[in-house]
mmCIF file of C-alpha atoms and ligand atoms in Angstrom:
data_model
loop_
_atom_site.group_PDB
_atom_site.id
_atom_site.type_symbol
_atom_site.label_atom_id
_atom_site.label_comp_id
_atom_site.label_asym_id
_atom_site.label_seq_id
_atom_site.Cartn_x
_atom_site.Cartn_y
_atom_site.Cartn_z
ATOM 1 C CA MET A 21 0.000 0.000 0.000
ATOM 2 C CA ARG A 22 1.403 3.379 -1.012
ATOM 3 C CA PRO A 23 1.868 5.847 1.825
ATOM 4 C CA ALA A 24 -0.545 8.757 2.079
ATOM 5 C CA VAL A 25 0.527 12.271 3.090
ATOM 6 C CA ALA A 26 -1.216 13.729 6.149
ATOM 7 C CA THR A 27 -0.992 17.255 7.485
ATOM 8 C CA ILE A 28 -2.814 19.746 9.728
ATOM 9 C CA SER A 29 -5.058 22.380 8.117
ATOM 10 C CA SER A 30 -2.919 25.498 8.372
ATOM 11 C CA HIS A 31 0.520 27.001 7.614
ATOM 12 C CA SER A 32 1.614 25.227 4.403
ATOM 13 C CA ALA A 33 -1.020 22.483 4.216
ATOM 14 C CA LEU A 34 -2.249 23.463 0.747
ATOM 15 C CA GLN A 35 1.243 23.333 -0.715
ATOM 16 C CA ILE A 36 2.005 20.013 1.005
ATOM 17 C CA MET A 37 -1.202 18.416 -0.307
ATOM 18 C CA LYS A 38 -0.737 19.827 -3.799
ATOM 19 C CA GLY A 39 2.804 18.391 -3.862
ATOM 20 C CA ALA A 40 1.583 15.001 -2.695
ATOM 21 C CA LYS A 41 -1.096 14.831 -5.378
ATOM 22 C CA THR A 42 1.346 15.830 -8.095
ATOM 23 C CA GLU A 43 3.533 12.921 -7.005
ATOM 24 C CA GLY A 44 0.530 10.609 -7.153
ATOM 25 C CA LEU A 45 0.057 10.152 -3.398
ATOM 26 C CA GLU A 46 -3.226 10.296 -1.499
ATOM 27 C CA THR A 47 -3.750 13.076 1.036
ATOM 28 C CA VAL A 48 -5.309 13.068 4.492
ATOM 29 C CA LEU A 49 -6.197 16.429 5.996
ATOM 30 C CA LEU A 50 -6.383 16.768 9.766
ATOM 31 C CA CYS A 51 -8.894 19.563 9.558
ATOM 32 C CA LEU A 52 -9.517 21.968 12.414
ATOM 33 C CA LYS A 53 -13.228 22.378 12.997
ATOM 34 C CA GLY A 54 -14.622 25.360 11.105
ATOM 35 C CA ARG A 55 -12.026 25.247 8.346
ATOM 36 C CA GLU A 56 -13.599 22.464 6.272
ATOM 37 C CA GLY A 57 -15.132 24.937 3.813
ATOM 38 C CA LEU A 58 -11.842 26.671 3.167
ATOM 39 C CA TYR A 59 -10.037 23.459 2.299
ATOM 40 C CA GLU A 60 -12.941 22.136 0.217
ATOM 41 C CA ARG A 61 -12.474 25.107 -2.102
ATOM 42 C CA PHE A 62 -9.113 23.763 -3.168
ATOM 43 C CA GLY A 63 -10.134 20.109 -3.501
ATOM 44 C CA LEU A 64 -6.748 18.763 -2.452
ATOM 45 C CA ALA A 65 -7.766 16.550 0.470
ATOM 46 C CA ASP A 66 -8.741 12.971 -0.403
ATOM 47 C CA LYS A 67 -9.733 12.154 3.184
ATOM 48 C CA VAL A 68 -10.609 14.498 6.031
ATOM 49 C CA ILE A 69 -10.261 13.782 9.743
ATOM 50 C CA THR A 70 -11.890 16.553 11.757
ATOM 51 C CA ILE A 71 -10.098 17.718 14.904
ATOM 52 C CA SER A 72 -11.050 20.432 17.392
ATOM 53 C CA ALA A 73 -7.489 21.432 18.276
ATOM 54 C CA VAL A 74 -3.948 20.488 17.276
ATOM 55 C CA GLU A 75 -3.617 18.411 20.458
ATOM 56 C CA ASP A 76 -6.302 16.040 19.124
ATOM 57 C CA LEU A 77 -3.544 14.554 17.024
ATOM 58 C CA MET A 78 -2.555 12.606 20.109
ATOM 59 C CA LYS A 79 -5.981 10.982 20.474
ATOM 60 C CA LYS A 80 -5.837 7.224 20.008
ATOM 61 C CA GLU A 81 -8.721 7.301 17.529
ATOM 62 C CA VAL A 82 -6.973 9.883 15.318
ATOM 63 C CA GLN A 83 -3.689 7.964 15.429
ATOM 64 C CA ARG A 84 -5.472 4.735 14.605
ATOM 65 C CA ARG A 85 -7.089 6.301 11.538
ATOM 66 C CA LEU A 86 -3.777 7.699 10.318
ATOM 67 C CA ILE A 87 -2.118 4.309 10.664
ATOM 68 C CA GLY A 88 -5.086 2.733 8.876
ATOM 69 C CA GLU A 89 -4.507 5.087 5.931
ATOM 70 C CA ASN A 90 -0.772 4.262 5.973
ATOM 71 C CA ALA A 91 -0.301 8.016 6.398
ATOM 72 C CA VAL A 92 2.962 9.851 6.974
ATOM 73 C CA LEU A 93 2.436 13.056 8.918
ATOM 74 C CA VAL A 94 4.214 16.058 7.416
ATOM 75 C CA PRO A 95 4.754 18.454 10.318
ATOM 76 C CA HIS A 96 4.765 22.237 9.908
ATOM 77 C CA GLY A 97 4.892 25.355 12.081
ATOM 78 C CA THR A 98 1.473 24.845 13.631
ATOM 79 C CA LEU A 99 2.551 21.569 15.205
ATOM 80 C CA ILE A 100 5.679 23.132 16.726
ATOM 81 C CA SER A 101 3.932 26.194 18.155
ATOM 82 C CA GLY A 102 1.405 24.038 20.010
ATOM 83 C CA GLY A 103 3.891 22.757 22.639
ATOM 84 C CA GLY A 104 3.446 19.235 24.059
ATOM 85 C CA LEU A 105 6.420 18.139 21.982
ATOM 86 C CA GLU A 106 7.794 15.588 24.429
ATOM 87 C CA GLU A 107 4.504 13.735 24.470
ATOM 88 C CA PHE A 108 4.443 13.923 20.674
ATOM 89 C CA GLU A 109 7.949 12.441 20.488
ATOM 90 C CA ARG A 110 7.042 9.570 22.795
ATOM 91 C CA GLU A 111 3.454 8.744 22.095
ATOM 92 C CA PHE A 112 2.584 9.625 18.542
ATOM 93 C CA GLU A 113 2.606 6.284 16.756
ATOM 94 C CA PRO A 114 2.089 7.068 13.049
ATOM 95 C CA ARG A 115 5.133 7.807 10.933
ATOM 96 C CA VAL A 116 6.368 11.402 10.931
ATOM 97 C CA PHE A 117 8.264 12.705 7.921
ATOM 98 C CA GLY A 118 11.612 14.091 9.139
ATOM 99 C CA ASN A 119 13.176 14.001 12.571
ATOM 100 C CA ARG A 120 10.474 14.415 15.234
ATOM 101 C CA PHE A 121 13.137 14.934 17.912
ATOM 102 C CA ILE A 122 14.437 18.161 16.378
ATOM 103 C CA PHE A 123 11.241 20.150 17.014
ATOM 104 C CA ARG A 124 12.013 20.526 20.715
ATOM 105 C CA TRP A 125 15.386 22.004 19.751
ATOM 106 C CA GLU A 126 13.601 24.486 17.542
ATOM 107 C CA TYR A 127 11.093 25.423 20.251
ATOM 108 C CA ASP A 128 13.619 25.920 23.072
ATOM 109 C CA ARG A 129 15.850 28.952 22.521
ATOM 110 C CA VAL A 130 18.758 27.585 24.566
ATOM 111 C CA LEU A 131 18.802 24.242 22.734
ATOM 112 C CA LYS A 132 18.423 26.113 19.477
ATOM 113 C CA ASP A 133 21.540 28.189 20.154
ATOM 114 C CA ARG A 134 23.443 25.021 21.079
ATOM 115 C CA LEU A 135 22.643 23.318 17.799
ATOM 116 C CA LEU A 136 23.503 26.405 15.762
ATOM 117 C CA LEU A 137 26.848 26.813 17.539
ATOM 118 C CA GLU A 138 27.603 23.125 16.937
ATOM 119 C CA ALA A 139 26.850 23.737 13.239
ATOM 120 C CA GLY A 140 29.736 26.199 13.131
ATOM 121 C CA VAL A 141 27.584 29.055 11.809
ATOM 122 C CA ASN A 142 27.932 32.615 13.125
ATOM 123 C CA VAL A 143 25.326 33.066 15.830
ATOM 124 C CA PRO A 144 24.608 36.539 17.272
ATOM 125 C CA LYS A 145 25.986 36.683 20.807
ATOM 126 C CA ARG A 146 23.617 35.913 23.663
ATOM 127 C CA ILE A 147 23.624 38.492 26.479
ATOM 128 C CA ALA A 148 23.223 36.741 29.827
ATOM 129 C CA SER A 149 21.477 39.548 31.729
ATOM 130 C CA PRO A 150 20.127 43.073 31.066
ATOM 131 C CA GLY A 151 22.969 44.553 33.148
ATOM 132 C CA GLU A 152 25.438 43.399 30.476
ATOM 133 C CA ILE A 153 23.863 45.275 27.562
ATOM 134 C CA LYS A 154 26.564 47.436 25.999
ATOM 135 C CA GLY A 155 25.440 47.880 22.394
ATOM 136 C CA PRO A 156 22.282 47.275 20.380
ATOM 137 C CA VAL A 157 20.438 44.106 21.380
ATOM 138 C CA ILE A 158 17.153 42.541 20.336
ATOM 139 C CA VAL A 159 14.919 41.454 23.192
ATOM 140 C CA LYS A 160 12.807 38.389 22.465
ATOM 141 C CA LEU A 161 9.826 37.617 24.651
ATOM 142 C CA PRO A 162 9.122 34.013 25.620
ATOM 143 C CA GLY A 163 6.848 32.203 23.206
ATOM 144 C CA ALA A 164 6.234 35.418 21.245
ATOM 145 C CA GLU A 165 4.802 34.112 18.046
ATOM 146 C CA GLY A 166 5.878 36.019 14.959
ATOM 147 C CA GLY A 167 8.157 38.429 16.807
ATOM 148 C CA ARG A 168 5.306 40.267 18.564
ATOM 149 C CA GLY A 169 6.531 42.569 21.313
ATOM 150 C CA TYR A 170 10.244 42.190 20.470
ATOM 151 C CA PHE A 171 12.203 45.409 20.850
ATOM 152 C CA ILE A 172 15.678 46.841 20.454
ATOM 153 C CA ALA A 173 17.577 48.304 23.404
ATOM 154 C CA ASP A 174 21.087 49.666 23.752
ATOM 155 C CA SER A 175 21.662 49.984 27.513
ATOM 156 C CA PRO A 176 20.356 48.495 30.777
ATOM 157 C CA GLN A 177 18.351 51.691 31.345
ATOM 158 C CA ASP A 178 16.811 51.594 27.888
ATOM 159 C CA TYR A 179 15.951 47.915 28.473
ATOM 160 C CA ALA A 180 14.220 48.685 31.775
ATOM 161 C CA LYS A 181 12.173 51.496 30.243
ATOM 162 C CA LYS A 182 11.022 49.433 27.266
ATOM 163 C CA MET A 183 10.367 46.337 29.372
ATOM 164 C CA LYS A 184 8.026 48.407 31.512
ATOM 165 C CA ALA A 185 6.085 49.386 28.406
ATOM 166 C CA VAL A 186 5.929 45.738 27.288
ATOM 167 C CA ARG A 187 4.511 44.732 30.663
ATOM 168 C CA GLY A 188 2.013 47.583 30.456
ATOM 169 C CA ARG A 189 0.759 46.120 27.163
ATOM 170 C CA GLY A 190 0.260 42.741 28.839
ATOM 171 C CA LEU A 191 2.872 41.036 26.648
ATOM 172 C CA LEU A 192 4.884 39.672 29.554
ATOM 173 C CA ARG A 193 3.456 38.136 32.696
ATOM 174 C CA ASP A 194 5.015 38.006 36.175
ATOM 175 C CA GLY A 195 7.692 35.355 36.456
ATOM 176 C CA GLU A 196 8.336 35.280 32.716
ATOM 177 C CA GLU A 197 11.197 37.757 32.717
ATOM 178 C CA GLU A 198 13.753 34.989 33.306
ATOM 179 C CA ASP A 199 12.830 33.511 29.950
ATOM 180 C CA VAL A 200 13.390 36.722 28.042
ATOM 181 C CA PHE A 201 16.139 36.115 25.490
ATOM 182 C CA ILE A 202 18.556 38.970 24.837
ATOM 183 C CA GLN A 203 20.714 38.773 21.739
ATOM 184 C CA GLU A 204 23.203 41.013 19.968
ATOM 185 C CA TYR A 205 21.338 42.928 17.244
ATOM 186 C CA ILE A 206 22.889 42.477 13.804
ATOM 187 C CA ILE A 207 22.400 45.370 11.424
ATOM 188 C CA GLY A 208 21.840 44.091 7.915
ATOM 189 C CA VAL A 209 19.202 42.432 5.761
ATOM 190 C CA SER A 210 17.330 39.255 6.587
ATOM 191 C CA LEU A 211 17.266 36.168 4.395
ATOM 192 C CA TYR A 212 15.701 32.759 4.865
ATOM 193 C CA PRO A 213 17.105 30.025 2.623
ATOM 194 C CA HIS A 214 14.867 26.957 2.231
ATOM 195 C CA TYR A 215 16.965 23.814 2.375
ATOM 196 C CA PHE A 216 16.091 20.177 1.818
ATOM 197 C CA PHE A 217 18.340 17.369 2.988
ATOM 198 C CA SER A 218 17.693 14.018 1.378
ATOM 199 C CA PRO A 219 18.969 10.986 3.309
ATOM 200 C CA LEU A 220 18.366 9.002 0.117
ATOM 201 C CA THR A 221 20.834 11.021 -1.978
ATOM 202 C CA GLY A 222 22.941 12.414 0.884
ATOM 203 C CA LYS A 223 22.632 15.903 -0.635
ATOM 204 C CA VAL A 224 21.539 19.304 0.626
ATOM 205 C CA GLU A 225 19.404 21.134 -1.954
ATOM 206 C CA LEU A 226 18.558 24.826 -1.935
ATOM 207 C CA LEU A 227 14.951 25.087 -3.109
ATOM 208 C CA GLY A 228 14.188 28.749 -2.523
ATOM 209 C CA CYS A 229 14.773 31.821 -0.406
ATOM 210 C CA ASP A 230 12.532 34.493 1.039
ATOM 211 C CA ARG A 231 12.604 37.442 3.341
ATOM 212 C CA ARG A 232 9.971 38.326 5.883
ATOM 213 C CA TYR A 233 7.948 41.466 5.810
ATOM 214 C CA GLU A 234 7.760 42.674 9.393
ATOM 215 C CA THR A 235 5.836 45.454 10.989
ATOM 216 C CA SER A 236 6.913 47.995 11.994
ATOM 217 C CA VAL A 237 10.633 47.533 11.256
ATOM 218 C CA ASP A 238 10.160 47.242 7.480
ATOM 219 C CA GLY A 239 7.964 50.327 7.349
ATOM 220 C CA ILE A 240 10.098 52.682 9.350
ATOM 221 C CA GLY A 241 12.132 53.751 6.325
ATOM 222 C CA ARG A 242 9.005 55.466 4.989
ATOM 223 C CA ILE A 243 9.184 58.002 7.794
ATOM 224 C CA SER A 244 11.950 60.605 7.801
ATOM 225 C CA ALA A 245 14.636 60.255 10.465
ATOM 226 C CA LYS A 246 13.571 63.568 11.937
ATOM 227 C CA ASP A 247 9.992 62.388 12.384
ATOM 228 C CA GLN A 248 11.162 59.045 13.756
ATOM 229 C CA LEU A 249 13.072 60.870 16.475
ATOM 230 C CA GLU A 250 10.216 63.236 17.249
ATOM 231 C CA ILE A 251 7.669 60.497 17.767
ATOM 232 C CA GLY A 252 10.098 58.249 19.647
ATOM 233 C CA LEU A 253 9.622 55.257 17.350
ATOM 234 C CA THR A 254 10.649 51.780 18.540
ATOM 235 C CA PRO A 255 10.750 49.178 15.778
ATOM 236 C CA THR A 256 8.838 45.940 16.324
ATOM 237 C CA PHE A 257 9.143 42.625 14.473
ATOM 238 C CA ARG A 258 5.738 41.114 13.901
ATOM 239 C CA VAL A 259 5.734 38.956 10.768
ATOM 240 C CA ILE A 260 3.026 39.886 8.259
ATOM 241 C CA GLY A 261 4.117 38.111 5.104
ATOM 242 C CA ASN A 262 7.006 36.887 2.973
ATOM 243 C CA SER A 263 8.576 38.081 -0.265
ATOM 244 C CA PRO A 264 10.739 36.067 -2.647
ATOM 245 C CA LEU A 265 14.451 36.680 -2.706
ATOM 246 C CA VAL A 266 17.199 35.750 -5.118
ATOM 247 C CA LEU A 267 20.632 35.941 -3.593
ATOM 248 C CA ARG A 268 23.824 37.360 -4.972
ATOM 249 C CA GLU A 269 25.379 34.280 -6.535
ATOM 250 C CA SER A 270 28.664 34.595 -4.647
ATOM 251 C CA LEU A 271 26.777 34.279 -1.354
ATOM 252 C CA LEU A 272 25.679 30.755 -2.255
ATOM 253 C CA MET A 273 28.986 29.230 -1.158
ATOM 254 C CA ASP A 274 28.370 30.404 2.391
ATOM 255 C CA ILE A 275 24.693 29.467 2.214
ATOM 256 C CA PHE A 276 25.613 25.849 1.399
ATOM 257 C CA ARG A 277 28.464 25.752 3.932
ATOM 258 C CA ASP A 278 26.052 26.767 6.707
ATOM 259 C CA GLY A 279 23.272 24.498 5.480
ATOM 260 C CA GLU A 280 25.581 21.489 5.407
ATOM 261 C CA GLY A 281 27.084 22.403 8.776
ATOM 262 C CA PHE A 282 23.579 22.296 10.201
ATOM 263 C CA VAL A 283 22.910 18.783 8.895
ATOM 264 C CA GLU A 284 26.214 17.482 10.272
ATOM 265 C CA ALA A 285 25.618 19.077 13.686
ATOM 266 C CA SER A 286 22.098 17.673 13.875
ATOM 267 C CA LYS A 287 23.450 14.183 13.171
ATOM 268 C CA ARG A 288 25.694 14.540 16.225
ATOM 269 C CA LEU A 289 23.235 16.192 18.620
ATOM 270 C CA VAL A 290 19.737 15.100 17.547
ATOM 271 C CA LYS A 291 19.859 11.652 16.046
ATOM 272 C CA PRO A 292 19.136 10.665 13.292
ATOM 273 C CA GLY A 293 19.818 14.287 12.228
ATOM 274 C CA ALA A 294 17.896 16.692 10.017
ATOM 275 C CA ILE A 295 15.735 15.053 7.350
ATOM 276 C CA GLY A 296 13.868 16.905 4.612
ATOM 277 C CA PRO A 297 13.071 20.629 4.807
ATOM 278 C CA TYR A 298 14.670 23.137 7.158
ATOM 279 C CA CYS A 299 15.471 26.820 7.151
ATOM 280 C CA LEU A 300 18.255 28.921 8.615
ATOM 281 C CA GLU A 301 17.082 32.391 9.540
ATOM 282 C CA MET A 302 19.868 34.761 8.700
ATOM 283 C CA ILE A 303 20.979 38.353 8.686
ATOM 284 C CA CYS A 304 23.690 39.419 6.248
ATOM 285 C CA ASP A 305 25.696 42.389 7.514
ATOM 286 C CA GLU A 306 27.395 45.099 5.460
ATOM 287 C CA SER A 307 30.563 43.031 5.004
ATOM 288 C CA GLY A 308 28.590 40.114 3.553
ATOM 289 C CA LYS A 309 28.971 37.999 6.688
ATOM 290 C CA LEU A 310 26.016 35.727 7.447
ATOM 291 C CA TYR A 311 24.636 35.403 10.967
ATOM 292 C CA THR A 312 22.065 32.739 11.809
ATOM 293 C CA PHE A 313 19.772 33.690 14.678
ATOM 294 C CA GLU A 314 17.194 30.881 14.386
ATOM 295 C CA PHE A 315 16.403 27.709 12.542
ATOM 296 C CA SER A 316 13.248 25.839 11.651
ATOM 297 C CA GLY A 317 13.628 22.071 11.512
ATOM 298 C CA ARG A 318 10.657 21.592 9.133
ATOM 299 C CA ILE A 319 8.933 23.299 6.219
ATOM 300 C CA VAL A 320 8.638 27.095 6.642
ATOM 301 C CA ALA A 321 5.698 29.195 5.464
ATOM 302 C CA GLY A 322 7.996 31.209 3.169
ATOM 303 C CA THR A 323 8.026 28.194 0.827
ATOM 304 C CA ASN A 324 4.353 28.961 0.022
ATOM 305 C CA LEU A 325 5.735 31.550 -2.390
ATOM 306 C CA PHE A 326 7.040 28.782 -4.590
ATOM 307 C CA VAL A 327 4.097 26.425 -5.169
ATOM 308 C CA ASN A 328 5.246 26.365 -8.765
ATOM 309 C CA GLY A 329 8.958 26.074 -8.045
ATOM 310 C CA SER A 330 11.560 28.794 -7.499
ATOM 311 C CA PRO A 331 14.575 30.111 -9.429
ATOM 312 C CA TYR A 332 16.682 27.675 -7.383
ATOM 313 C CA SER A 333 14.497 24.595 -7.709
ATOM 314 C CA ASP A 334 14.347 25.267 -11.462
ATOM 315 C CA LEU A 335 18.127 24.942 -11.641
ATOM 316 C CA ILE A 336 17.946 21.431 -10.201
ATOM 317 C CA TYR A 337 14.659 20.115 -11.593
ATOM 318 C CA ASP A 338 13.143 20.348 -15.049
ATOM 319 C CA GLU A 339 9.674 20.421 -13.517
ATOM 320 C CA PRO A 340 8.028 22.742 -10.997
ATOM 321 C CA MET A 341 9.337 21.560 -7.623
ATOM 322 C CA SER A 342 7.795 23.136 -4.546
ATOM 323 C CA MET A 343 8.997 22.102 -1.107
ATOM 324 C CA GLY A 344 5.697 20.256 -0.664
ATOM 325 C CA ARG A 345 6.303 18.285 -3.821
ATOM 326 C CA ARG A 346 9.933 17.597 -2.890
ATOM 327 C CA ILE A 347 8.742 16.108 0.408
ATOM 328 C CA ALA A 348 6.223 13.914 -1.406
ATOM 329 C CA ARG A 349 8.846 12.791 -3.877
ATOM 330 C CA GLU A 350 11.160 11.704 -1.060
ATOM 331 C CA ILE A 351 8.292 9.759 0.525
ATOM 332 C CA ARG A 352 7.369 8.135 -2.781
ATOM 333 C CA LYS A 353 10.960 7.164 -3.580
ATOM 334 C CA ALA A 354 11.592 5.802 -0.094
ATOM 335 C CA ALA A 355 8.383 3.743 -0.272
ATOM 336 C CA GLU A 356 9.386 2.356 -3.659
ATOM 337 C CA SER A 357 12.826 1.295 -2.433
ATOM 338 C CA GLY A 358 11.648 0.074 0.990
ATOM 339 C CA GLU A 359 13.567 2.795 2.844
ATOM 340 C CA MET A 360 10.800 4.521 4.797
ATOM 341 C CA ASP A 361 12.758 4.138 8.022
ATOM 342 C CA ARG A 362 15.474 6.418 6.624
ATOM 343 C CA ILE A 363 13.141 9.392 6.120
ATOM 344 C CA THR A 364 10.655 9.045 8.964
ATOM 345 C CA THR A 365 10.827 8.831 12.742
HETATM 346 P P1 AMP B 425 12.651 35.473 15.568
HETATM 347 O O1 AMP B 425 11.401 35.369 16.398
HETATM 348 O O2 AMP B 425 13.878 35.092 16.316
HETATM 349 O O3 AMP B 425 12.494 34.748 14.246
HETATM 350 O O4 AMP B 425 12.852 37.011 15.189
HETATM 351 C C1 AMP B 425 11.870 37.810 14.552
HETATM 352 C C2 AMP B 425 12.551 38.875 13.712
HETATM 353 O O5 AMP B 425 13.433 39.677 14.509
HETATM 354 C C3 AMP B 425 13.446 38.322 12.628
HETATM 355 O O6 AMP B 425 12.747 37.956 11.473
HETATM 356 C C4 AMP B 425 14.426 39.449 12.384
HETATM 357 O O7 AMP B 425 13.893 40.479 11.569
HETATM 358 C C5 AMP B 425 14.595 40.039 13.759
HETATM 359 N N1 AMP B 425 15.782 39.501 14.448
HETATM 360 C C6 AMP B 425 15.822 38.402 15.268
HETATM 361 N N2 AMP B 425 17.065 38.231 15.791
HETATM 362 C C7 AMP B 425 17.835 39.225 15.295
HETATM 363 C C8 AMP B 425 19.210 39.614 15.489
HETATM 364 N N3 AMP B 425 20.014 38.942 16.302
HETATM 365 N N4 AMP B 425 19.649 40.709 14.836
HETATM 366 C C9 AMP B 425 18.805 41.425 14.019
HETATM 367 N N5 AMP B 425 17.520 41.126 13.825
HETATM 368 C C10 AMP B 425 17.015 40.041 14.447
#
């Protein structure tokens, strides 16, 4: 029986299902209640299992149905943001495409830094406490989805003042301050390369690249410096969307070096290592040096730009190859050669 591709109804589900169908695989949509109509419009789900919340994935009945469909779950950002990852690692019985043990490393900022340092990439310095702020830093609130409430500070006093404002807006609760993550702020432009590591070929592929469009930081340039000063603007980093990016070709050497370093490090620290899609979230400074401040150990939403392939995937494949389709192809090939254990956990 051919494997089916299952995913949760959000984030990059449409792209994942489209890719699966193009590769001739059946799709199973774990559909959050109320969203059935949306997904029906696109007609990409062969089977629908209705769930009330992401956590329902853990229900025995849901797991049993997935196993019955011979489904491989393709995880995306919605699964990671839900928490409960240890239980997922231990108790979720259906096959998961990729390395299910890496999601906890993505979720936890300290583990995340450890893996990036092991990868040998440049990571912006972590500042241990507000008293040690000497230059521009970015302050990341615990669990802040999409960069909401992040701010820049350049001294302990500035930090204290802005933290008070953050508390006033209800973005940080008592007792959470210990989990605030303070990091050196890198001045430059952001870029998010979309990698795919295939255990079947042993190769890292670059399938696309995007940048995020963040409010208010990306809009501040529309206001003159004089006005910015007068109104006391503080940039914030809430993600609103993504735009495609093609990189200067000479940067690609470093992009591959870092991408491959990540795979090697993950093999050492999070066995069996990265499998399938991942993304390094980078800033390139004025000297062309790349800094990686985050990673995603699964498909990122920026790949939704390239449902029909990207300038990079076109260089490798003579057919439109989205990340969703690349995932499905790996599943199909592994099923054909009896190597499912190499691409799933
Ligand atoms: P994150 O939640 O870590 O993905 O960060 C949200 C946004 O903040 C990023 O997309 C960047 O625009 C910005 N950012 C995060 N870390 C840094 C850093 N160390 N230096 C400069 N900008 C950063």
